[in-house]
Structures are given as C-alpha cells and as structure tokens.
Amino acid sequence: MENAFALAIVYGPVVFFGLLFLFSYMKEPRQFRNAIYLAVFIILLATCLLFRFGQEWMVLPIFIAVISCPLIVVIFLIWNTVLVVRHEGLSLPTLLPALLAAAIIAYLALMPLLAILRAPEWLTSIAALFLAAGLWFFFSFVALLLYSWFYRLLPRNRHYDYIIIHGAGLNGKKPTPLLRGRLDKALQLWEKQGRKPLLITSGGQGADEEISEADAMHDYLVNEQQVPESSILKEDRSTTTLENLQYSKSLMDEHSGASTYRCALVTSDYHVFRAAEYAHKAGLNADGIGSHTRGYYWPTAFIREFIAISMAHKWPYIVIAGFWALSAAVELFKYFIH
C-alpha cells in the first residue's frame, strides 16, 4: 500500500501533465501551451525513469552533458552566424544566432560577475529578475523547438478545399528561392489532392517590390507550371502573416458561401507552427504544411519565429515581473518598519 502511494506521488505529476497535453492537443493542436505541457511531461518522465531505473554510473555522463551543453550551443550558434552571413550577407536577422549566443554567455556569467564585484543588493535583485525571465525564455525556446518539430511531423491525410501559399519576398518580379520552395510544395499537395483545391496566392506589394507577391506567385504558377487560371485566387493586400490569413479567409468565405471548408497553409517549415496558430486566431479550419528550408538558415529563421511567438505570449514574463515586484515591495516594507 505504501509503495502504491509512493508511486502515485512520484508519477502523479507525470500522468497529470501527460493527460493535460493530450487533452489540450486533442482540443486544439495549434496552441503554444501544448509546447509547454509536452516539455514539462518529458522532463518529469525522464527524471522519474532516471531515478527509478538509472544506474550510478549514469550520473557522471549526464552531469558532463549538462555542463557542456551551453558551450556546445554557443559554439554552434557562432559557427551558424558565420555560415549565414556568408550566404545571406550581414544584417540584424543574420546576426540573431550570435546575439542568442551572447545572451547565453551573459546569462551564465551574470551572477558570478556580480558576486566578484560585490554588487549592491538592489542590483543583485534586479539581476535575479532577469535570471528568472531568462530561465523561462530558454525553457520555452526548447519547448517550442520540440513541439514545432512534432507538429510538422503529424500526418496530413485530409481533403482540402483551398491551399493558401504565404508570400516570402521577390527577386524583381520573380519569386525568391524560398518562395519557389513554398510554391512547389503547394503544387505537390495540389496534385496529390487531384488538382481539386483552389490555390490562394497570398502576399501584398512591399515598398521595395515591383509587383505584389500574389501576382508574382500567380505568374509563376500559370506561366511556368501551367496551372489553370481558374484554379487560382489572388490575395494581394496582406503585409503580415495574420493578414495573409484574415484576407484569405474573406476570399474563401465569399467563394464558399454558406458551405464549410478546410484549407492548408503552405509556408516554410520553420514558420509552420506560427502560421497554424494565427490560423486558429483567425477562425480558420486549417493545417500547416512546411516546405524545405536550407539547413544553414534554419536556426536563424527559428529564432525569429520564437521572438514573434514570445511577443504574442507575454503573460509569463508579466507574471515573473509581478512576483518579483511583490517580493521587492515586501523587502522594502521590512526595511522601512525596521
């Protein structure tokens, strides 16, 4: 009886977060919280299994892996920055891996540095706030990376009425290689679906573009891939991912009338989860489909995606700041009454 109770105490949180993930995923897979539930479940399960079945000799390699992991990640990010800059040129987006590497170094060095400098208590308190926020930042980064990979691998054996192709920049009046990859992926899906879905080219005209992305995609499909004009709808007003979906939804609503429909969102693989999450917000019954991205560019692209998703989910940082402010207020109160 005692053993059963002990097992329930140990494995209870594992079961709880496992069921929480399954329930949330079955209800709606396009939610950021699913990434958090899955990551917590995996961490708890791995910890329980290690303590239950692990051997003493496993402690040393795990300890070495944990200690060396930040160094390995920093070296990889710096190497990736050099590689991306060589291919794409020097810009703020291509420097993102190096900036993340710098953030990791600063995060690990902050408290030891303050201890060496014998920083005042108020400065150490502010540093603790940044450390807590950083802990959530790195945890949610890994969680989203894991769930994005999981979400992209899910089977997509459904019938689609529409296939939305998200714009991705132009070379003159021609799609960039990245955008051609999305177009070709959409064509593969269109062929697989018996050429029945309507293709929606979605993207407005940027300030530095000669024509809209929708027009360039339309011309590529018609002139180079021999897709019939009747199989294409153009959405040429959008400037953001969310607008891509909102304006495309208006087109589909108008075309379908009162009929229900399902659509696929074709974008680059690193962008799939955010596009699917925005589709949920826009009220679309949709699945995200990813086209291949060159390996060297993937880390840079995913960091940008993570920043965008974090900006849309600020509440954990607000909660952390709230607890820190409450703690600081209590300490300040104690100081004045004494």
Short mmCIF file of N, CA and C in Angstrom, two decimals, residues 88-181:
data_model
loop_
_atom_site.label_atom_id
_atom_site.label_comp_id
_atom_site.label_asym_id
_atom_site.label_seq_id
_atom_site.Cartn_x
_atom_site.Cartn_y
_atom_site.Cartn_z
N GLU A 88 23.93 34.94 -46.84
CA GLU A 88 22.84 35.91 -46.91
C GLU A 88 23.28 37.36 -46.72
N GLY A 89 24.54 37.59 -46.35
CA GLY A 89 25.01 38.94 -46.10
C GLY A 89 24.82 39.36 -44.65
N LEU A 90 25.44 40.46 -44.28
CA LEU A 90 25.40 40.94 -42.89
C LEU A 90 24.16 41.80 -42.66
N SER A 91 23.34 41.39 -41.69
CA SER A 91 22.14 42.15 -41.32
C SER A 91 21.73 41.72 -39.91
N LEU A 92 20.78 42.44 -39.34
CA LEU A 92 20.32 42.08 -38.00
C LEU A 92 19.73 40.67 -37.95
N PRO A 93 18.87 40.26 -38.91
CA PRO A 93 18.35 38.88 -38.87
C PRO A 93 19.45 37.82 -38.94
N THR A 94 20.49 38.04 -39.76
CA THR A 94 21.53 37.02 -39.89
C THR A 94 22.44 36.98 -38.66
N LEU A 95 22.40 38.04 -37.83
CA LEU A 95 23.20 38.07 -36.61
C LEU A 95 22.46 37.48 -35.40
N LEU A 96 21.21 37.06 -35.59
CA LEU A 96 20.42 36.57 -34.47
C LEU A 96 21.06 35.39 -33.73
N PRO A 97 21.63 34.39 -34.43
CA PRO A 97 22.27 33.30 -33.68
C PRO A 97 23.40 33.79 -32.78
N ALA A 98 24.22 34.73 -33.28
CA ALA A 98 25.31 35.27 -32.46
C ALA A 98 24.77 36.04 -31.27
N LEU A 99 23.69 36.78 -31.46
CA LEU A 99 23.08 37.52 -30.36
C LEU A 99 22.53 36.57 -29.30
N LEU A 100 21.95 35.45 -29.73
CA LEU A 100 21.47 34.46 -28.77
C LEU A 100 22.65 33.84 -28.02
N ALA A 101 23.76 33.58 -28.72
CA ALA A 101 24.96 33.06 -28.06
C ALA A 101 25.47 34.04 -27.01
N ALA A 102 25.46 35.33 -27.35
CA ALA A 102 25.89 36.36 -26.39
C ALA A 102 24.96 36.39 -25.17
N ALA A 103 23.66 36.21 -25.42
CA ALA A 103 22.70 36.20 -24.33
C ALA A 103 22.94 35.01 -23.39
N ILE A 104 23.29 33.86 -23.95
CA ILE A 104 23.57 32.68 -23.12
C ILE A 104 24.80 32.92 -22.26
N ILE A 105 25.85 33.48 -22.86
CA ILE A 105 27.08 33.78 -22.11
C ILE A 105 26.79 34.77 -20.98
N ALA A 106 26.04 35.84 -21.30
CA ALA A 106 25.71 36.85 -20.29
C ALA A 106 24.86 36.25 -19.18
N TYR A 107 23.94 35.39 -19.55
CA TYR A 107 23.06 34.75 -18.56
C TYR A 107 23.85 33.91 -17.57
N LEU A 108 24.80 33.13 -18.09
CA LEU A 108 25.59 32.24 -17.23
C LEU A 108 26.61 33.01 -16.39
N ALA A 109 27.07 34.16 -16.90
CA ALA A 109 28.13 34.91 -16.21
C ALA A 109 27.59 35.98 -15.27
N LEU A 110 26.29 36.27 -15.33
CA LEU A 110 25.75 37.42 -14.61
C LEU A 110 25.96 37.34 -13.09
N MET A 111 25.47 36.29 -12.46
CA MET A 111 25.56 36.18 -11.00
C MET A 111 27.00 36.03 -10.50
N PRO A 112 27.83 35.16 -11.13
CA PRO A 112 29.23 35.11 -10.69
C PRO A 112 29.93 36.46 -10.80
N LEU A 113 29.63 37.21 -11.88
CA LEU A 113 30.26 38.52 -12.05
C LEU A 113 29.82 39.49 -10.96
N LEU A 114 28.54 39.49 -10.62
CA LEU A 114 28.05 40.38 -9.56
C LEU A 114 28.64 40.00 -8.21
N ALA A 115 28.84 38.69 -8.00
CA ALA A 115 29.45 38.25 -6.74
C ALA A 115 30.90 38.71 -6.64
N ILE A 116 31.63 38.60 -7.76
CA ILE A 116 33.02 39.05 -7.78
C ILE A 116 33.12 40.54 -7.53
N LEU A 117 32.22 41.30 -8.13
CA LEU A 117 32.22 42.77 -7.99
C LEU A 117 31.57 43.24 -6.69
N ARG A 118 31.01 42.28 -5.94
CA ARG A 118 30.31 42.61 -4.68
C ARG A 118 29.26 43.69 -4.92
N ALA A 119 28.40 43.40 -5.87
CA ALA A 119 27.35 44.35 -6.27
C ALA A 119 26.37 44.59 -5.12
N PRO A 120 25.78 45.75 -5.07
CA PRO A 120 24.79 46.04 -4.02
C PRO A 120 23.56 45.13 -4.15
N GLU A 121 22.83 45.00 -3.05
CA GLU A 121 21.70 44.07 -3.01
C GLU A 121 20.63 44.41 -4.02
N TRP A 122 20.38 45.71 -4.23
CA TRP A 122 19.31 46.10 -5.17
C TRP A 122 19.66 45.67 -6.61
N LEU A 123 20.97 45.73 -6.95
CA LEU A 123 21.38 45.32 -8.28
C LEU A 123 21.29 43.80 -8.44
N THR A 124 21.64 43.09 -7.37
CA THR A 124 21.52 41.63 -7.40
C THR A 124 20.05 41.22 -7.54
N SER A 125 19.16 41.98 -6.91
CA SER A 125 17.72 41.70 -7.01
C SER A 125 17.22 41.87 -8.44
N ILE A 126 17.66 42.94 -9.09
CA ILE A 126 17.27 43.17 -10.49
C ILE A 126 17.83 42.06 -11.38
N ALA A 127 19.08 41.65 -11.09
CA ALA A 127 19.68 40.56 -11.85
C ALA A 127 18.89 39.27 -11.69
N ALA A 128 18.36 39.04 -10.48
CA ALA A 128 17.55 37.84 -10.24
C ALA A 128 16.29 37.85 -11.11
N LEU A 129 15.73 39.05 -11.32
CA LEU A 129 14.56 39.17 -12.21
C LEU A 129 14.93 38.74 -13.62
N PHE A 130 16.07 39.22 -14.11
CA PHE A 130 16.50 38.85 -15.46
C PHE A 130 16.82 37.36 -15.56
N LEU A 131 17.37 36.80 -14.49
CA LEU A 131 17.67 35.37 -14.50
C LEU A 131 16.39 34.54 -14.56
N ALA A 132 15.37 34.96 -13.81
CA ALA A 132 14.09 34.24 -13.83
C ALA A 132 13.44 34.34 -15.20
N ALA A 133 13.45 35.55 -15.77
CA ALA A 133 12.87 35.72 -17.12
C ALA A 133 13.67 34.93 -18.15
N GLY A 134 14.99 34.91 -17.99
CA GLY A 134 15.84 34.15 -18.91
C GLY A 134 15.60 32.66 -18.82
N LEU A 135 15.34 32.18 -17.59
CA LEU A 135 15.04 30.75 -17.43
C LEU A 135 13.80 30.37 -18.22
N TRP A 136 12.77 31.21 -18.13
CA TRP A 136 11.56 30.94 -18.92
C TRP A 136 11.85 31.05 -20.42
N PHE A 137 12.65 32.05 -20.80
CA PHE A 137 12.99 32.26 -22.21
C PHE A 137 13.63 31.00 -22.79
N PHE A 138 14.64 30.47 -22.14
CA PHE A 138 15.36 29.32 -22.67
C PHE A 138 14.51 28.04 -22.60
N PHE A 139 13.74 27.91 -21.53
CA PHE A 139 12.87 26.74 -21.42
C PHE A 139 11.81 26.75 -22.52
N SER A 140 11.15 27.88 -22.71
CA SER A 140 10.10 27.96 -23.73
C SER A 140 10.68 27.84 -25.14
N PHE A 141 11.93 28.30 -25.32
CA PHE A 141 12.59 28.15 -26.62
C PHE A 141 12.74 26.68 -26.98
N VAL A 142 13.28 25.90 -26.03
CA VAL A 142 13.47 24.46 -26.27
C VAL A 142 12.12 23.76 -26.44
N ALA A 143 11.14 24.17 -25.61
CA ALA A 143 9.81 23.55 -25.68
C ALA A 143 9.17 23.79 -27.05
N LEU A 144 9.27 25.02 -27.55
CA LEU A 144 8.67 25.34 -28.85
C LEU A 144 9.43 24.65 -29.99
N LEU A 145 10.75 24.56 -29.86
CA LEU A 145 11.54 23.86 -30.87
C LEU A 145 11.10 22.41 -30.97
N LEU A 146 10.91 21.77 -29.82
CA LEU A 146 10.48 20.37 -29.78
C LEU A 146 9.08 20.21 -30.35
N TYR A 147 8.15 21.08 -29.93
CA TYR A 147 6.76 20.93 -30.37
C TYR A 147 6.60 21.30 -31.85
N SER A 148 7.35 22.28 -32.32
CA SER A 148 7.27 22.64 -33.74
C SER A 148 7.69 21.46 -34.61
N TRP A 149 8.75 20.78 -34.18
CA TRP A 149 9.19 19.58 -34.89
C TRP A 149 8.10 18.51 -34.85
N PHE A 150 7.51 18.30 -33.70
CA PHE A 150 6.45 17.31 -33.53
C PHE A 150 5.23 17.67 -34.39
N TYR A 151 4.84 18.94 -34.38
CA TYR A 151 3.65 19.38 -35.12
C TYR A 151 3.85 19.19 -36.62
N ARG A 152 5.05 19.47 -37.14
CA ARG A 152 5.31 19.34 -38.57
C ARG A 152 5.31 17.89 -39.04
N LEU A 153 5.59 16.97 -38.11
CA LEU A 153 5.64 15.55 -38.48
C LEU A 153 4.27 14.87 -38.45
N LEU A 154 3.26 15.57 -37.95
CA LEU A 154 1.94 14.96 -37.87
C LEU A 154 1.40 14.66 -39.26
N PRO A 155 0.72 13.53 -39.44
CA PRO A 155 0.16 13.20 -40.75
C PRO A 155 -0.92 14.19 -41.18
N ARG A 156 -0.98 14.48 -42.47
CA ARG A 156 -1.95 15.44 -43.00
C ARG A 156 -2.77 14.78 -44.11
N ASN A 157 -3.40 13.66 -43.80
CA ASN A 157 -4.19 12.92 -44.80
C ASN A 157 -5.64 13.41 -44.79
N ARG A 158 -5.84 14.63 -45.21
CA ARG A 158 -7.18 15.22 -45.22
C ARG A 158 -7.48 15.79 -46.60
N HIS A 159 -8.76 16.02 -46.83
CA HIS A 159 -9.17 16.69 -48.06
C HIS A 159 -9.20 18.19 -47.82
N TYR A 160 -8.60 18.94 -48.73
CA TYR A 160 -8.57 20.40 -48.61
C TYR A 160 -9.35 21.03 -49.75
N ASP A 161 -10.06 22.07 -49.40
CA ASP A 161 -10.79 22.84 -50.41
C ASP A 161 -9.95 23.98 -50.95
N TYR A 162 -9.03 24.47 -50.12
CA TYR A 162 -8.16 25.58 -50.51
C TYR A 162 -6.74 25.31 -50.01
N ILE A 163 -5.77 25.85 -50.74
CA ILE A 163 -4.37 25.78 -50.33
C ILE A 163 -3.82 27.21 -50.37
N ILE A 164 -3.53 27.76 -49.19
CA ILE A 164 -3.00 29.12 -49.10
C ILE A 164 -1.48 29.06 -49.16
N ILE A 165 -0.90 29.87 -50.04
CA ILE A 165 0.56 29.93 -50.17
C ILE A 165 1.01 31.29 -49.64
N HIS A 166 1.81 31.29 -48.59
CA HIS A 166 2.27 32.52 -47.96
C HIS A 166 3.45 33.11 -48.72
N GLY A 167 3.40 34.43 -48.96
CA GLY A 167 4.47 35.12 -49.67
C GLY A 167 5.78 35.13 -48.88
N ALA A 168 6.91 35.34 -49.61
CA ALA A 168 8.22 35.33 -48.94
C ALA A 168 9.26 36.14 -49.72
N GLY A 169 8.85 37.27 -50.26
CA GLY A 169 9.82 38.14 -50.94
C GLY A 169 10.01 37.79 -52.40
N LEU A 170 10.52 38.80 -53.15
CA LEU A 170 10.69 38.64 -54.59
C LEU A 170 12.08 39.06 -55.03
N ASN A 171 12.54 38.49 -56.15
CA ASN A 171 13.71 38.97 -56.88
C ASN A 171 13.18 39.66 -58.14
N GLY A 172 13.06 40.96 -58.08
CA GLY A 172 12.41 41.66 -59.19
C GLY A 172 10.95 41.29 -59.24
N LYS A 173 10.55 40.64 -60.33
CA LYS A 173 9.17 40.17 -60.46
C LYS A 173 9.05 38.65 -60.30
N LYS A 174 10.14 38.03 -59.86
CA LYS A 174 10.17 36.57 -59.73
C LYS A 174 10.21 36.17 -58.25
N PRO A 175 9.62 35.03 -57.92
CA PRO A 175 9.71 34.53 -56.55
C PRO A 175 11.16 34.21 -56.17
N THR A 176 11.50 34.46 -54.92
CA THR A 176 12.81 34.06 -54.41
C THR A 176 12.88 32.53 -54.33
N PRO A 177 14.08 31.97 -54.17
CA PRO A 177 14.17 30.51 -53.99
C PRO A 177 13.32 30.01 -52.82
N LEU A 178 13.28 30.78 -51.73
CA LEU A 178 12.47 30.40 -50.58
C LEU A 178 11.00 30.33 -50.95
N LEU A 179 10.52 31.33 -51.71
CA LEU A 179 9.12 31.36 -52.12
C LEU A 179 8.82 30.27 -53.15
N ARG A 180 9.77 30.00 -54.04
CA ARG A 180 9.56 28.92 -55.01
C ARG A 180 9.41 27.58 -54.29
N GLY A 181 10.15 27.41 -53.20
CA GLY A 181 10.02 26.19 -52.43
C GLY A 181 8.61 26.02 -51.88
#
